[in-house]
Amino acid sequence: MKTSDIIIKCLEKENVKFIFGYPGGAVLPLYESLRHSNIDHILVRHEQSAAHCASGYARASKEVGVCLATSGPGATNLITGIATAYMDSIPLVVITGQVNSNLIGKDVFQEADIVGSTEPFTKHNYLVKKAEDIPKIIKEAFYIAKTGRPGPVLIDIPVDIQRQKMKFNYPSNINILGYKPTYKGHLGQIKRALNKLKGSKRPLICVGGGIICANAVDEFREFVNKGQIPVIHTLMGIGALNEDSTYHLGMIGIHGNKGSKNIVSQADLIMIIGARIADRAHNLIQSLNNDIDIIHIDIDPAEVGKNIKSHVPIVGDAKTILQEFNKKITNLDTKDWINQLQIIKSTEKENNILDEKYVNPKVALNYLSDKAHNDCIVTADVGQNQIWTIKNFKFMGKRSIFTSGGLGTMGYSLPASIGAQFASTNKVICVTGDGGLQMSLGELGTIGQNDLPILIILFNNNRLGMVRELQYNAYGKGNYYGVDLKNPDFILLSKAYGIDGIRVNNNKEFEKVVENALKSDKPYLIECMVNPDFATL
Amino acid sequence: MQHFKEEIKINRRVLSVLVENQSGVLSKIAGLFSRRGYNIDSLSVGETENPKISRMTITIADDDYIIEQITKQLYKLIPVIKVIELKPDNAVYRELVLVKIKTTLETRASLIETTNIFRGKIIDVSKDTMTVELTGDSNKISAYIEMITPYGIVEFVRSGFAGLQRGNIKITD
């Protein structure tokens, strides 16, 4: 059997349904084999989007996302997408073609050391040296990508190896000497944590994306409700708890709720679950009491104690650990504490002023949230549109948000929405800005070609709004540079790609079109004209 | 030779790391150290009694927090099987140094005498140089280097530390 056929067979064994890719000389045999398989190939317009699509697919399907690119520039174009997935712990298997084995290291046409380049931001990577190793490598790659703390795994396959012939034998078991993720939390530590919780007068949970990765939202909500413990979340922890829950206090960090610092500073115990407390959430650390007890739960032992010192570290899968907690947790006496926090929480003021000349994104997103289905998937790009979305769209029930939280990658939301739509029949809403959209504009072609019913909400303020705001803050109002965009006609552009769309100039116009757009089974773009001075917060 | 005097004072920590014996592993380990801002003082690597496994001995000068972080980050690398810290009280360390020293007819005898005291081995002699092989812990090597510095060191190479736990304990125990 040809090795390329075997590679595709291995992917079929791993239950791969879609591959997001871009063909090229170093993957010709693979594409020929793919042509005869049941796996659908989705042709993107840029390899970076292939990785983002696979990321959106992985997040929506809870499976491993797969992307494919040729050697050299094809492979290096994937890099931002791989690094984005790494930072947000998204399981990907990335396959790249490589030049002929005997030409590796000779700087031949379209050669790049993609294994060396991606070492810092892949969970693991492989350069295939022998065809016989391929089934084992693919089996390992999927196992590594989806187990423990999920992440991207890259397999680089020289084109001559793809052309070889060998017998197919897919391993049923794997044993990687150095890779044994811990799932069950230490029972003694769980007991210690429970005792600390029982002794606490003002407990607080800080939840991150680990809860979503671990598929532990139900267990988490049960724990919070049983224990009556208030919850603050990081950007990646959005959706862990319904926003209308009594225990929901909003987001920490520089774009978090204004009262979050105050909330954290009054707690006597904080339980961090699946969050690494990166610098954007750093005001959590700065606000902590000196005598606070910290319980830190994470599947990655390297995250425990890295940015914040913990008194009770618990390494393991959030789902199984919370199941243990749920067996023992009882109502804590937190009524007064929660009342006190509700007062702090209510300090947040929203800018709901309507302007006839412009759309107010906050009001628009609130309206969209009211009208959207309870299980919709929202993808948000990076910049003002991201913060407007996470603070004004209500993530309740089964709604989910996919955004680049760790790396902060502009151009993420459009391709991620494509991957999500291939994984799900639920409505996918892609929120983006005029800067981010143009970073992956070509993917309008992928949406049009596949007739994906994605609703694209474009906030257009003709500039890179968040950077301008950062420049204001750093160098004084009026001082900004390099952030103005002379934008194309986005409606004409989307129509050129076969996607219908409409430009709206104020919230009334937005409200008129949004309901039908949500019901549409065709791709649709709503371009919202936003006041260039409209602030992020 | 200020360099050696300083080295003695550093709070050196030694990690013994078992890794799968595959190509690219050294680069993964070295890359981890450099991108996270940890400095490797010395690194030696070689096959173990099991040819599928290699052992690296890595010395670093850092505090407990960094050692813990390094250990945890090393464990995140898939080919890393085991990481332990070799503590001075229950481990033996050795390093090999090859040093080429200037000699003259007048100095040769005393240099041979000094080398013998340190149980060094003369492995090459030329008209005006002598090359010595010396094995030992870092204090011994530093003391020897200090003694021969006045003769004039032409060049030298150190292998980096190799270390094992004392007694019958195995790293995988």
mmCIF file with all atom_site columns, N, CA and C in Angstrom, chain A residues 120-156:
data_model
loop_
_atom_site.group_PDB
_atom_site.id
_atom_site.type_symbol
_atom_site.label_atom_id
_atom_site.label_alt_id
_atom_site.label_comp_id
_atom_site.label_asym_id
_atom_site.label_entity_id
_atom_site.label_seq_id
_atom_site.pdbx_PDB_ins_code
_atom_site.Cartn_x
_atom_site.Cartn_y
_atom_site.Cartn_z
_atom_site.occupancy
_atom_site.B_iso_or_equiv
_atom_site.pdbx_formal_charge
_atom_site.auth_seq_id
_atom_site.auth_comp_id
_atom_site.auth_asym_id
_atom_site.auth_atom_id
_atom_site.pdbx_PDB_model_num
ATOM 1   N N  . PRO A 1 120 ? 8.842  25.555 19.966 1.00 0.00 ? 120 PRO A N  1
ATOM 2   C CA . PRO A 1 120 ? 8.373  26.276 21.163 1.00 0.00 ? 120 PRO A CA 1
ATOM 3   C C  . PRO A 1 120 ? 6.860  26.313 21.337 1.00 0.00 ? 120 PRO A C  1
ATOM 4   N N  . PHE A 1 121 ? 6.103  26.074 20.272 1.00 0.00 ? 121 PHE A N  1
ATOM 5   C CA . PHE A 1 121 ? 4.650  26.203 20.447 1.00 0.00 ? 121 PHE A CA 1
ATOM 6   C C  . PHE A 1 121 ? 3.870  25.027 19.861 1.00 0.00 ? 121 PHE A C  1
ATOM 7   N N  . THR A 1 122 ? 4.494  23.862 19.886 1.00 0.00 ? 122 THR A N  1
ATOM 8   C CA . THR A 1 122 ? 3.713  22.646 19.671 1.00 0.00 ? 122 THR A CA 1
ATOM 9   C C  . THR A 1 122 ? 3.851  21.821 20.940 1.00 0.00 ? 122 THR A C  1
ATOM 10  N N  . LYS A 1 123 ? 2.848  20.994 21.208 1.00 0.00 ? 123 LYS A N  1
ATOM 11  C CA . LYS A 1 123 ? 2.973  20.121 22.365 1.00 0.00 ? 123 LYS A CA 1
ATOM 12  C C  . LYS A 1 123 ? 4.050  19.078 22.068 1.00 0.00 ? 123 LYS A C  1
ATOM 13  N N  . HIS A 1 124 ? 4.103  18.671 20.811 1.00 0.00 ? 124 HIS A N  1
ATOM 14  C CA . HIS A 1 124 ? 5.162  17.769 20.362 1.00 0.00 ? 124 HIS A CA 1
ATOM 15  C C  . HIS A 1 124 ? 5.199  17.851 18.846 1.00 0.00 ? 124 HIS A C  1
ATOM 16  N N  . ASN A 1 125 ? 6.320  17.501 18.253 1.00 0.00 ? 125 ASN A N  1
ATOM 17  C CA . ASN A 1 125 ? 6.358  17.443 16.789 1.00 0.00 ? 125 ASN A CA 1
ATOM 18  C C  . ASN A 1 125 ? 7.291  16.340 16.300 1.00 0.00 ? 125 ASN A C  1
ATOM 19  N N  . TYR A 1 126 ? 7.058  15.942 15.058 1.00 0.00 ? 126 TYR A N  1
ATOM 20  C CA . TYR A 1 126 ? 7.801  14.808 14.496 1.00 0.00 ? 126 TYR A CA 1
ATOM 21  C C  . TYR A 1 126 ? 8.294  15.153 13.087 1.00 0.00 ? 126 TYR A C  1
ATOM 22  N N  . LEU A 1 127 ? 9.505  14.745 12.788 1.00 0.00 ? 127 LEU A N  1
ATOM 23  C CA . LEU A 1 127 ? 9.953  14.693 11.400 1.00 0.00 ? 127 LEU A CA 1
ATOM 24  C C  . LEU A 1 127 ? 10.031 13.209 11.062 1.00 0.00 ? 127 LEU A C  1
ATOM 25  N N  . VAL A 1 128 ? 9.215  12.789 10.102 1.00 0.00 ? 128 VAL A N  1
ATOM 26  C CA . VAL A 1 128 ? 9.172  11.361 9.776  1.00 0.00 ? 128 VAL A CA 1
ATOM 27  C C  . VAL A 1 128 ? 10.428 10.980 8.986  1.00 0.00 ? 128 VAL A C  1
ATOM 28  N N  . LYS A 1 129 ? 11.127 9.988  9.470  1.00 0.00 ? 129 LYS A N  1
ATOM 29  C CA . LYS A 1 129 ? 12.348 9.565  8.767  1.00 0.00 ? 129 LYS A CA 1
ATOM 30  C C  . LYS A 1 129 ? 12.173 8.236  8.059  1.00 0.00 ? 129 LYS A C  1
ATOM 31  N N  . LYS A 1 130 ? 11.236 7.434  8.561  1.00 0.00 ? 130 LYS A N  1
ATOM 32  C CA . LYS A 1 130 ? 10.987 6.132  7.931  1.00 0.00 ? 130 LYS A CA 1
ATOM 33  C C  . LYS A 1 130 ? 9.484  5.953  7.766  1.00 0.00 ? 130 LYS A C  1
ATOM 34  N N  . ALA A 1 131 ? 9.084  5.467  6.601  1.00 0.00 ? 131 ALA A N  1
ATOM 35  C CA . ALA A 1 131 ? 7.655  5.267  6.336  1.00 0.00 ? 131 ALA A CA 1
ATOM 36  C C  . ALA A 1 131 ? 7.023  4.362  7.392  1.00 0.00 ? 131 ALA A C  1
ATOM 37  N N  . GLU A 1 132 ? 7.775  3.342  7.828  1.00 0.00 ? 132 GLU A N  1
ATOM 38  C CA . GLU A 1 132 ? 7.204  2.374  8.781  1.00 0.00 ? 132 GLU A CA 1
ATOM 39  C C  . GLU A 1 132 ? 6.791  3.024  10.098 1.00 0.00 ? 132 GLU A C  1
ATOM 40  N N  . ASP A 1 133 ? 7.376  4.167  10.407 1.00 0.00 ? 133 ASP A N  1
ATOM 41  C CA . ASP A 1 133 ? 7.047  4.837  11.677 1.00 0.00 ? 133 ASP A CA 1
ATOM 42  C C  . ASP A 1 133 ? 5.698  5.558  11.631 1.00 0.00 ? 133 ASP A C  1
ATOM 43  N N  . ILE A 1 134 ? 5.172  5.785  10.416 1.00 0.00 ? 134 ILE A N  1
ATOM 44  C CA . ILE A 1 134 ? 4.017  6.691  10.282 1.00 0.00 ? 134 ILE A CA 1
ATOM 45  C C  . ILE A 1 134 ? 2.787  6.277  11.101 1.00 0.00 ? 134 ILE A C  1
ATOM 46  N N  . PRO A 1 135 ? 2.336  5.024  11.029 1.00 0.00 ? 135 PRO A N  1
ATOM 47  C CA . PRO A 1 135 ? 1.130  4.696  11.812 1.00 0.00 ? 135 PRO A CA 1
ATOM 48  C C  . PRO A 1 135 ? 1.313  4.978  13.308 1.00 0.00 ? 135 PRO A C  1
ATOM 49  N N  . LYS A 1 136 ? 2.477  4.611  13.832 1.00 0.00 ? 136 LYS A N  1
ATOM 50  C CA . LYS A 1 136 ? 2.730  4.844  15.262 1.00 0.00 ? 136 LYS A CA 1
ATOM 51  C C  . LYS A 1 136 ? 2.745  6.351  15.549 1.00 0.00 ? 136 LYS A C  1
ATOM 52  N N  . ILE A 1 137 ? 3.385  7.109  14.685 1.00 0.00 ? 137 ILE A N  1
ATOM 53  C CA . ILE A 1 137 ? 3.483  8.562  14.891 1.00 0.00 ? 137 ILE A CA 1
ATOM 54  C C  . ILE A 1 137 ? 2.092  9.201  14.864 1.00 0.00 ? 137 ILE A C  1
ATOM 55  N N  . ILE A 1 138 ? 1.266  8.801  13.899 1.00 0.00 ? 138 ILE A N  1
ATOM 56  C CA . ILE A 1 138 ? -0.077 9.407  13.805 1.00 0.00 ? 138 ILE A CA 1
ATOM 57  C C  . ILE A 1 138 ? -0.903 9.041  15.040 1.00 0.00 ? 138 ILE A C  1
ATOM 58  N N  . LYS A 1 139 ? -0.811 7.779  15.433 1.00 0.00 ? 139 LYS A N  1
ATOM 59  C CA . LYS A 1 139 ? -1.552 7.345  16.633 1.00 0.00 ? 139 LYS A CA 1
ATOM 60  C C  . LYS A 1 139 ? -1.101 8.169  17.843 1.00 0.00 ? 139 LYS A C  1
ATOM 61  N N  . GLU A 1 140 ? 0.211  8.305  17.984 1.00 0.00 ? 140 GLU A N  1
ATOM 62  C CA . GLU A 1 140 ? 0.749  9.076  19.115 1.00 0.00 ? 140 GLU A CA 1
ATOM 63  C C  . GLU A 1 140 ? 0.310  10.534 19.032 1.00 0.00 ? 140 GLU A C  1
ATOM 64  N N  . ALA A 1 141 ? 0.369  11.087 17.813 1.00 0.00 ? 141 ALA A N  1
ATOM 65  C CA . ALA A 1 141 ? 0.055  12.515 17.641 1.00 0.00 ? 141 ALA A CA 1
ATOM 66  C C  . ALA A 1 141 ? -1.370 12.818 18.110 1.00 0.00 ? 141 ALA A C  1
ATOM 67  N N  . PHE A 1 142 ? -2.323 11.985 17.711 1.00 0.00 ? 142 PHE A N  1
ATOM 68  C CA . PHE A 1 142 ? -3.714 12.226 18.128 1.00 0.00 ? 142 PHE A CA 1
ATOM 69  C C  . PHE A 1 142 ? -3.852 12.058 19.635 1.00 0.00 ? 142 PHE A C  1
ATOM 70  N N  . TYR A 1 143 ? -3.160 11.046 20.152 1.00 0.00 ? 143 TYR A N  1
ATOM 71  C CA . TYR A 1 143 ? -3.238 10.792 21.597 1.00 0.00 ? 143 TYR A CA 1
ATOM 72  C C  . TYR A 1 143 ? -2.674 11.976 22.381 1.00 0.00 ? 143 TYR A C  1
ATOM 73  N N  . ILE A 1 144 ? -1.516 12.461 21.941 1.00 0.00 ? 144 ILE A N  1
ATOM 74  C CA . ILE A 1 144 ? -0.872 13.574 22.647 1.00 0.00 ? 144 ILE A CA 1
ATOM 75  C C  . ILE A 1 144 ? -1.712 14.847 22.517 1.00 0.00 ? 144 ILE A C  1
ATOM 76  N N  . ALA A 1 145 ? -2.249 15.082 21.299 1.00 0.00 ? 145 ALA A N  1
ATOM 77  C CA . ALA A 1 145 ? -3.007 16.323 21.066 1.00 0.00 ? 145 ALA A CA 1
ATOM 78  C C  . ALA A 1 145 ? -4.223 16.418 21.980 1.00 0.00 ? 145 ALA A C  1
ATOM 79  N N  . LYS A 1 146 ? -4.914 15.295 22.187 1.00 0.00 ? 146 LYS A N  1
ATOM 80  C CA . LYS A 1 146 ? -6.204 15.390 22.890 1.00 0.00 ? 146 LYS A CA 1
ATOM 81  C C  . LYS A 1 146 ? -6.140 15.034 24.373 1.00 0.00 ? 146 LYS A C  1
ATOM 82  N N  . THR A 1 147 ? -5.060 14.421 24.812 1.00 0.00 ? 147 THR A N  1
ATOM 83  C CA . THR A 1 147 ? -5.003 14.025 26.218 1.00 0.00 ? 147 THR A CA 1
ATOM 84  C C  . THR A 1 147 ? -4.218 15.037 27.041 1.00 0.00 ? 147 THR A C  1
ATOM 85  N N  . GLY A 1 148 ? -4.284 14.883 28.363 1.00 0.00 ? 148 GLY A N  1
ATOM 86  C CA . GLY A 1 148 ? -3.585 15.821 29.247 1.00 0.00 ? 148 GLY A CA 1
ATOM 87  C C  . GLY A 1 148 ? -4.051 17.240 28.957 1.00 0.00 ? 148 GLY A C  1
ATOM 88  N N  . ARG A 1 149 ? -3.117 18.176 28.932 1.00 0.00 ? 149 ARG A N  1
ATOM 89  C CA . ARG A 1 149 ? -3.487 19.517 28.486 1.00 0.00 ? 149 ARG A CA 1
ATOM 90  C C  . ARG A 1 149 ? -3.446 19.502 26.962 1.00 0.00 ? 149 ARG A C  1
ATOM 91  N N  . PRO A 1 150 ? -4.590 19.710 26.303 1.00 0.00 ? 150 PRO A N  1
ATOM 92  C CA . PRO A 1 150 ? -4.590 19.565 24.842 1.00 0.00 ? 150 PRO A CA 1
ATOM 93  C C  . PRO A 1 150 ? -3.668 20.584 24.175 1.00 0.00 ? 150 PRO A C  1
ATOM 94  N N  . GLY A 1 151 ? -3.285 20.274 22.941 1.00 0.00 ? 151 GLY A N  1
ATOM 95  C CA . GLY A 1 151 ? -2.412 21.199 22.222 1.00 0.00 ? 151 GLY A CA 1
ATOM 96  C C  . GLY A 1 151 ? -2.114 20.703 20.829 1.00 0.00 ? 151 GLY A C  1
ATOM 97  N N  . PRO A 1 152 ? -1.435 21.520 20.034 1.00 0.00 ? 152 PRO A N  1
ATOM 98  C CA . PRO A 1 152 ? -1.134 21.118 18.662 1.00 0.00 ? 152 PRO A CA 1
ATOM 99  C C  . PRO A 1 152 ? 0.081  20.199 18.556 1.00 0.00 ? 152 PRO A C  1
ATOM 100 N N  . VAL A 1 153 ? -0.014 19.211 17.667 1.00 0.00 ? 153 VAL A N  1
ATOM 101 C CA . VAL A 1 153 ? 1.098  18.300 17.390 1.00 0.00 ? 153 VAL A CA 1
ATOM 102 C C  . VAL A 1 153 ? 1.344  18.337 15.878 1.00 0.00 ? 153 VAL A C  1
ATOM 103 N N  . LEU A 1 154 ? 2.587  18.508 15.493 1.00 0.00 ? 154 LEU A N  1
ATOM 104 C CA . LEU A 1 154 ? 2.902  18.625 14.064 1.00 0.00 ? 154 LEU A CA 1
ATOM 105 C C  . LEU A 1 154 ? 3.648  17.383 13.571 1.00 0.00 ? 154 LEU A C  1
ATOM 106 N N  . ILE A 1 155 ? 3.276  16.944 12.364 1.00 0.00 ? 155 ILE A N  1
ATOM 107 C CA . ILE A 1 155 ? 3.978  15.812 11.736 1.00 0.00 ? 155 ILE A CA 1
ATOM 108 C C  . ILE A 1 155 ? 4.476  16.286 10.374 1.00 0.00 ? 155 ILE A C  1
ATOM 109 N N  . ASP A 1 156 ? 5.775  16.271 10.188 1.00 0.00 ? 156 ASP A N  1
ATOM 110 C CA . ASP A 1 156 ? 6.385  16.723 8.947  1.00 0.00 ? 156 ASP A CA 1
ATOM 111 C C  . ASP A 1 156 ? 6.797  15.486 8.151  1.00 0.00 ? 156 ASP A C  1
#
